[in-house]
Amino acid sequence: MTAISLAPGATLMPGYLARDAQQRLLADIDAVLRAAPLYWPRMPKSGKPMSVRMSNCGPLGWVTDEAGYRYQPTHPETGIPWPPMPEMLLAAWRDLSDYPAAPEACLINHYGPDARMGLHQDRDEQDFSAPVVSLSLGDTCMFRLGGTRRADATRSLRLASGDALVLAGEARLAFHGVDRILQGTSTLLAQGGRINLTLRRVTRPSD
Ligand code: SIN
Ligand code: FE2
């Protein structure tokens, strides 16, 4: 496995999941999405819908609406607890996180051809000593990675189907976003588009 260090703490593993593993993971995610359908999240205050649809699995899910960003144990539209995290995701976390406790949230982002995600930090968690582990499926995206201050220089890189990205240590609070999706770059998703799975520890483990 090649691991490319993008910046201190930021590691890209191109092709971390082989095609058959991507297909198995996608089947697991399809099952999750049947129980916890993708919905349109809304921006805090304005209530403006985002261009990315979302769902979650695991004990906690990240949600956003007029009331703000937060983690909660239930789907905001169905009120049902998020489905458990598929074993493949737990295995990827054990392999990549170097963190002693299990992840609590897996955010599922679905990008259609025109979806994007503005530059932001992942900072709604209590424990920044745990990394953010991200897996990509489907169409390649142009991903932007910066430093821990919004004004820091950024670099642009491609995230392709099967790639893993880990933001740990100094890069745990790095600004990042998705500039655009490169339509038609993968045949994994029958309808096209991109799915990103972001695994996170939310609470501090009790010892
Ligand atoms: C995110 O930061 O929530 C998503 C990143 C990605 O789609 O790769
Ligand atoms: Fe993020």
mmCIF file of C-alpha atoms and ligand atoms in Angstrom:
data_model
loop_
_atom_site.group_PDB
_atom_site.id
_atom_site.type_symbol
_atom_site.label_atom_id
_atom_site.label_comp_id
_atom_site.label_asym_id
_atom_site.label_seq_id
_atom_site.Cartn_x
_atom_site.Cartn_y
_atom_site.Cartn_z
ATOM 1 C CA MET A 1 0.000 0.000 0.000
ATOM 2 C CA THR A 2 1.422 3.365 -0.982
ATOM 3 C CA ALA A 3 0.863 6.135 1.499
ATOM 4 C CA ILE A 4 1.494 9.673 0.320
ATOM 5 C CA SER A 5 2.168 12.287 2.964
ATOM 6 C CA LEU A 6 0.390 15.462 1.842
ATOM 7 C CA ALA A 7 1.313 17.508 4.916
ATOM 8 C CA PRO A 8 2.257 16.598 8.505
ATOM 9 C CA GLY A 9 -0.634 14.377 9.674
ATOM 10 C CA ALA A 10 -2.408 14.285 6.292
ATOM 11 C CA THR A 11 -1.971 10.967 4.480
ATOM 12 C CA LEU A 12 -3.471 9.827 1.187
ATOM 13 C CA MET A 13 -3.688 6.124 0.374
ATOM 14 C CA PRO A 14 -4.573 5.861 -3.312
ATOM 15 C CA GLY A 15 -6.473 2.666 -4.110
ATOM 16 C CA TYR A 16 -6.746 1.643 -0.456
ATOM 17 C CA LEU A 17 -9.826 -0.393 -1.381
ATOM 18 C CA ALA A 18 -9.555 -2.629 -4.441
ATOM 19 C CA ARG A 19 -12.511 -2.761 -6.825
ATOM 20 C CA ASP A 20 -14.104 -5.830 -5.213
ATOM 21 C CA ALA A 21 -13.814 -4.254 -1.760
ATOM 22 C CA GLN A 22 -15.354 -1.040 -3.119
ATOM 23 C CA GLN A 23 -18.270 -3.097 -4.459
ATOM 24 C CA ARG A 24 -18.782 -4.851 -1.117
ATOM 25 C CA LEU A 25 -18.631 -1.575 0.756
ATOM 26 C CA LEU A 26 -21.071 0.030 -1.675
ATOM 27 C CA ALA A 27 -23.516 -2.863 -1.128
ATOM 28 C CA ASP A 28 -23.248 -2.279 2.633
ATOM 29 C CA ILE A 29 -23.829 1.459 2.173
ATOM 30 C CA ASP A 30 -26.820 0.830 -0.112
ATOM 31 C CA ALA A 31 -28.325 -1.265 2.687
ATOM 32 C CA VAL A 32 -27.632 1.506 5.215
ATOM 33 C CA LEU A 33 -29.291 4.046 2.897
ATOM 34 C CA ARG A 34 -32.414 1.899 2.563
ATOM 35 C CA ALA A 35 -32.805 2.131 6.342
ATOM 36 C CA ALA A 36 -31.572 5.743 6.656
ATOM 37 C CA PRO A 37 -32.352 7.540 3.377
ATOM 38 C CA LEU A 38 -30.217 10.378 2.013
ATOM 39 C CA TYR A 39 -31.778 13.746 2.803
ATOM 40 C CA TRP A 40 -30.920 17.381 2.032
ATOM 41 C CA PRO A 41 -29.156 18.959 5.004
ATOM 42 C CA ARG A 42 -29.687 22.695 5.589
ATOM 43 C CA MET A 43 -27.198 25.382 6.545
ATOM 44 C CA PRO A 44 -27.312 26.819 10.060
ATOM 45 C CA LYS A 45 -29.412 30.008 10.430
ATOM 46 C CA SER A 46 -30.273 30.509 6.727
ATOM 47 C CA GLY A 47 -31.766 27.036 6.296
ATOM 48 C CA LYS A 48 -30.385 27.032 2.735
ATOM 49 C CA PRO A 49 -30.131 23.444 1.465
ATOM 50 C CA MET A 50 -26.641 22.115 0.808
ATOM 51 C CA SER A 51 -25.788 20.658 -2.601
ATOM 52 C CA VAL A 52 -24.654 17.379 -1.008
ATOM 53 C CA ARG A 53 -27.191 14.860 0.299
ATOM 54 C CA MET A 54 -26.329 13.144 3.581
ATOM 55 C CA SER A 55 -27.028 10.236 5.858
ATOM 56 C CA ASN A 56 -25.064 8.506 8.625
ATOM 57 C CA CYS A 57 -24.406 5.175 10.262
ATOM 58 C CA GLY A 58 -23.052 4.353 13.701
ATOM 59 C CA PRO A 59 -24.294 5.406 17.145
ATOM 60 C CA LEU A 60 -24.087 9.106 16.271
ATOM 61 C CA GLY A 61 -24.709 11.032 13.083
ATOM 62 C CA TRP A 62 -23.618 14.518 12.046
ATOM 63 C CA VAL A 63 -26.540 16.710 11.059
ATOM 64 C CA THR A 64 -27.098 20.367 10.212
ATOM 65 C CA ASP A 65 -30.197 22.536 9.988
ATOM 66 C CA GLU A 66 -31.376 25.987 11.122
ATOM 67 C CA ALA A 67 -30.462 25.042 14.701
ATOM 68 C CA GLY A 68 -26.806 24.421 13.795
ATOM 69 C CA TYR A 69 -24.263 21.642 13.405
ATOM 70 C CA ARG A 70 -24.472 18.745 15.851
ATOM 71 C CA TYR A 71 -24.306 14.992 16.417
ATOM 72 C CA GLN A 72 -27.480 13.079 17.222
ATOM 73 C CA PRO A 73 -28.434 9.398 17.520
ATOM 74 C CA THR A 74 -31.412 9.557 15.132
ATOM 75 C CA HIS A 75 -32.143 10.420 11.500
ATOM 76 C CA PRO A 76 -33.591 13.956 11.383
ATOM 77 C CA GLU A 77 -36.448 13.008 9.041
ATOM 78 C CA THR A 78 -37.413 9.483 10.084
ATOM 79 C CA GLY A 79 -36.561 9.846 13.795
ATOM 80 C CA ILE A 80 -35.111 6.311 13.679
ATOM 81 C CA PRO A 81 -31.671 5.501 15.179
ATOM 82 C CA TRP A 82 -28.873 5.429 12.580
ATOM 83 C CA PRO A 83 -28.057 1.900 11.326
ATOM 84 C CA PRO A 84 -24.927 0.246 12.752
ATOM 85 C CA MET A 85 -21.624 0.828 11.020
ATOM 86 C CA PRO A 86 -20.788 -1.953 8.559
ATOM 87 C CA GLU A 87 -17.872 -4.138 9.685
ATOM 88 C CA MET A 88 -15.777 -3.037 6.693
ATOM 89 C CA LEU A 89 -15.817 0.532 7.997
ATOM 90 C CA LEU A 90 -14.841 -0.555 11.497
ATOM 91 C CA ALA A 91 -11.989 -2.581 9.976
ATOM 92 C CA ALA A 92 -10.784 0.417 7.943
ATOM 93 C CA TRP A 93 -10.807 2.538 11.113
ATOM 94 C CA ARG A 94 -8.791 -0.083 13.027
ATOM 95 C CA ASP A 95 -6.327 -0.241 10.162
ATOM 96 C CA LEU A 96 -5.946 3.482 9.536
ATOM 97 C CA SER A 97 -6.775 5.453 12.673
ATOM 98 C CA ASP A 98 -4.091 4.374 15.144
ATOM 99 C CA TYR A 99 -6.709 5.188 17.800
ATOM 100 C CA PRO A 100 -7.714 2.799 20.615
ATOM 101 C CA ALA A 101 -11.492 3.309 20.564
ATOM 102 C CA ALA A 102 -14.122 2.672 17.901
ATOM 103 C CA PRO A 103 -15.477 5.400 15.642
ATOM 104 C CA GLU A 104 -18.911 6.679 16.655
ATOM 105 C CA ALA A 105 -20.066 8.378 13.474
ATOM 106 C CA CYS A 106 -19.831 7.706 9.775
ATOM 107 C CA LEU A 107 -21.141 10.610 7.719
ATOM 108 C CA ILE A 108 -22.297 9.539 4.269
ATOM 109 C CA ASN A 109 -22.064 12.348 1.722
ATOM 110 C CA HIS A 110 -23.588 11.864 -1.714
ATOM 111 C CA TYR A 111 -22.413 14.198 -4.477
ATOM 112 C CA GLY A 112 -24.359 14.539 -7.709
ATOM 113 C CA PRO A 113 -22.611 16.099 -10.726
ATOM 114 C CA ASP A 114 -23.040 19.688 -9.470
ATOM 115 C CA ALA A 115 -22.515 19.143 -5.751
ATOM 116 C CA ARG A 116 -19.630 20.693 -3.874
ATOM 117 C CA MET A 117 -18.589 21.346 -0.318
ATOM 118 C CA GLY A 118 -17.115 24.643 0.831
ATOM 119 C CA LEU A 119 -13.854 24.883 2.751
ATOM 120 C CA HIS A 120 -14.438 23.952 6.417
ATOM 121 C CA GLN A 121 -12.898 22.297 9.467
ATOM 122 C CA ASP A 122 -14.337 19.199 11.168
ATOM 123 C CA ARG A 123 -14.620 20.549 14.686
ATOM 124 C CA ASP A 124 -17.892 19.401 16.181
ATOM 125 C CA GLU A 125 -16.180 16.507 17.995
ATOM 126 C CA GLN A 126 -15.001 16.512 21.615
ATOM 127 C CA ASP A 127 -11.870 14.537 20.893
ATOM 128 C CA PHE A 128 -9.461 15.952 18.312
ATOM 129 C CA SER A 129 -6.828 13.367 19.255
ATOM 130 C CA ALA A 130 -8.781 10.908 17.093
ATOM 131 C CA PRO A 131 -8.187 11.297 13.368
ATOM 132 C CA VAL A 132 -10.740 11.778 10.619
ATOM 133 C CA VAL A 133 -10.683 8.801 8.243
ATOM 134 C CA SER A 134 -12.326 9.307 4.858
ATOM 135 C CA LEU A 135 -13.081 6.796 2.101
ATOM 136 C CA SER A 136 -14.214 7.713 -1.397
ATOM 137 C CA LEU A 137 -16.428 5.714 -3.776
ATOM 138 C CA GLY A 138 -17.511 6.536 -7.317
ATOM 139 C CA ASP A 139 -16.551 9.559 -9.379
ATOM 140 C CA THR A 140 -13.252 11.310 -8.687
ATOM 141 C CA CYS A 141 -13.451 14.700 -7.002
ATOM 142 C CA MET A 142 -11.181 17.692 -6.876
ATOM 143 C CA PHE A 143 -10.449 17.962 -3.170
ATOM 144 C CA ARG A 144 -8.944 21.051 -1.523
ATOM 145 C CA LEU A 145 -6.714 20.769 1.525
ATOM 146 C CA GLY A 146 -5.416 23.730 3.482
ATOM 147 C CA GLY A 147 -3.888 24.401 6.864
ATOM 148 C CA THR A 148 -5.450 25.003 10.239
ATOM 149 C CA ARG A 149 -6.232 28.662 9.466
ATOM 150 C CA ARG A 150 -8.712 29.590 6.778
ATOM 151 C CA ALA A 151 -6.209 31.982 5.180
ATOM 152 C CA ASP A 152 -3.493 29.291 4.869
ATOM 153 C CA ALA A 153 -2.421 28.223 1.395
ATOM 154 C CA THR A 154 -4.383 25.276 -0.021
ATOM 155 C CA ARG A 155 -3.536 22.518 -2.449
ATOM 156 C CA SER A 156 -5.808 20.699 -4.823
ATOM 157 C CA LEU A 157 -5.730 16.928 -5.261
ATOM 158 C CA ARG A 158 -7.882 14.248 -6.803
ATOM 159 C CA LEU A 159 -9.693 11.705 -4.617
ATOM 160 C CA ALA A 160 -10.674 8.660 -6.655
ATOM 161 C CA SER A 161 -12.838 5.642 -5.889
ATOM 162 C CA GLY A 162 -11.185 3.462 -3.257
ATOM 163 C CA ASP A 163 -8.855 6.180 -1.976
ATOM 164 C CA ALA A 164 -8.473 6.728 1.774
ATOM 165 C CA LEU A 165 -7.503 10.030 3.340
ATOM 166 C CA VAL A 166 -6.508 10.382 6.991
ATOM 167 C CA LEU A 167 -6.383 13.737 8.760
ATOM 168 C CA ALA A 168 -4.546 13.250 12.035
ATOM 169 C CA GLY A 169 -2.312 15.187 14.409
ATOM 170 C CA GLU A 170 -1.442 18.605 13.024
ATOM 171 C CA ALA A 171 -3.802 18.054 10.085
ATOM 172 C CA ARG A 172 -6.795 17.006 12.209
ATOM 173 C CA LEU A 173 -8.200 20.532 12.041
ATOM 174 C CA ALA A 174 -7.027 21.302 8.506
ATOM 175 C CA PHE A 175 -9.496 23.183 6.331
ATOM 176 C CA HIS A 176 -10.798 21.057 3.476
ATOM 177 C CA GLY A 177 -13.550 20.955 0.891
ATOM 178 C CA VAL A 178 -14.689 19.538 -2.422
ATOM 179 C CA ASP A 179 -14.450 21.901 -5.398
ATOM 180 C CA ARG A 180 -16.135 19.669 -7.945
ATOM 181 C CA ILE A 181 -16.932 16.180 -9.109
ATOM 182 C CA LEU A 182 -15.389 14.853 -12.309
ATOM 183 C CA GLN A 183 -18.432 13.284 -13.885
ATOM 184 C CA GLY A 184 -18.063 9.924 -15.591
ATOM 185 C CA THR A 185 -14.683 9.057 -14.032
ATOM 186 C CA SER A 186 -15.963 5.879 -12.307
ATOM 187 C CA THR A 187 -18.378 3.101 -13.149
ATOM 188 C CA LEU A 188 -18.826 1.989 -9.517
ATOM 189 C CA LEU A 189 -22.091 3.847 -8.870
ATOM 190 C CA ALA A 190 -24.744 2.847 -11.403
ATOM 191 C CA GLN A 191 -26.178 6.391 -11.448
ATOM 192 C CA GLY A 192 -22.756 8.099 -11.339
ATOM 193 C CA GLY A 193 -21.807 10.600 -8.660
ATOM 194 C CA ARG A 194 -19.608 10.250 -5.619
ATOM 195 C CA ILE A 195 -20.031 8.910 -2.097
ATOM 196 C CA ASN A 196 -17.687 9.954 0.684
ATOM 197 C CA LEU A 197 -17.646 8.151 4.009
ATOM 198 C CA THR A 198 -16.158 10.100 6.912
ATOM 199 C CA LEU A 199 -15.417 8.136 10.065
ATOM 200 C CA ARG A 200 -15.036 10.049 13.296
ATOM 201 C CA ARG A 201 -14.750 9.582 17.019
ATOM 202 C CA VAL A 202 -17.089 12.116 18.651
ATOM 203 C CA THR A 203 -16.807 11.659 22.427
ATOM 204 C CA ARG A 204 -13.760 11.054 24.573
ATOM 205 C CA PRO A 205 -13.491 7.355 25.421
ATOM 206 C CA SER A 206 -14.077 6.677 29.123
ATOM 207 C CA ASP A 207 -11.247 4.655 30.658
HETATM 208 C C1 SIN B 1 -16.486 16.356 4.253
HETATM 209 O O1 SIN B 1 -15.528 17.054 4.573
HETATM 210 O O2 SIN B 1 -17.517 16.277 4.938
HETATM 211 C C2 SIN B 1 -16.477 15.559 2.993
HETATM 212 C C3 SIN B 1 -15.161 15.426 2.340
HETATM 213 C C4 SIN B 1 -15.270 14.635 1.065
HETATM 214 O O3 SIN B 1 -16.359 14.550 0.495
HETATM 215 O O4 SIN B 1 -14.252 14.105 0.605
HETATM 216 FE FE FE2 B 2 -15.178 17.705 6.524
#
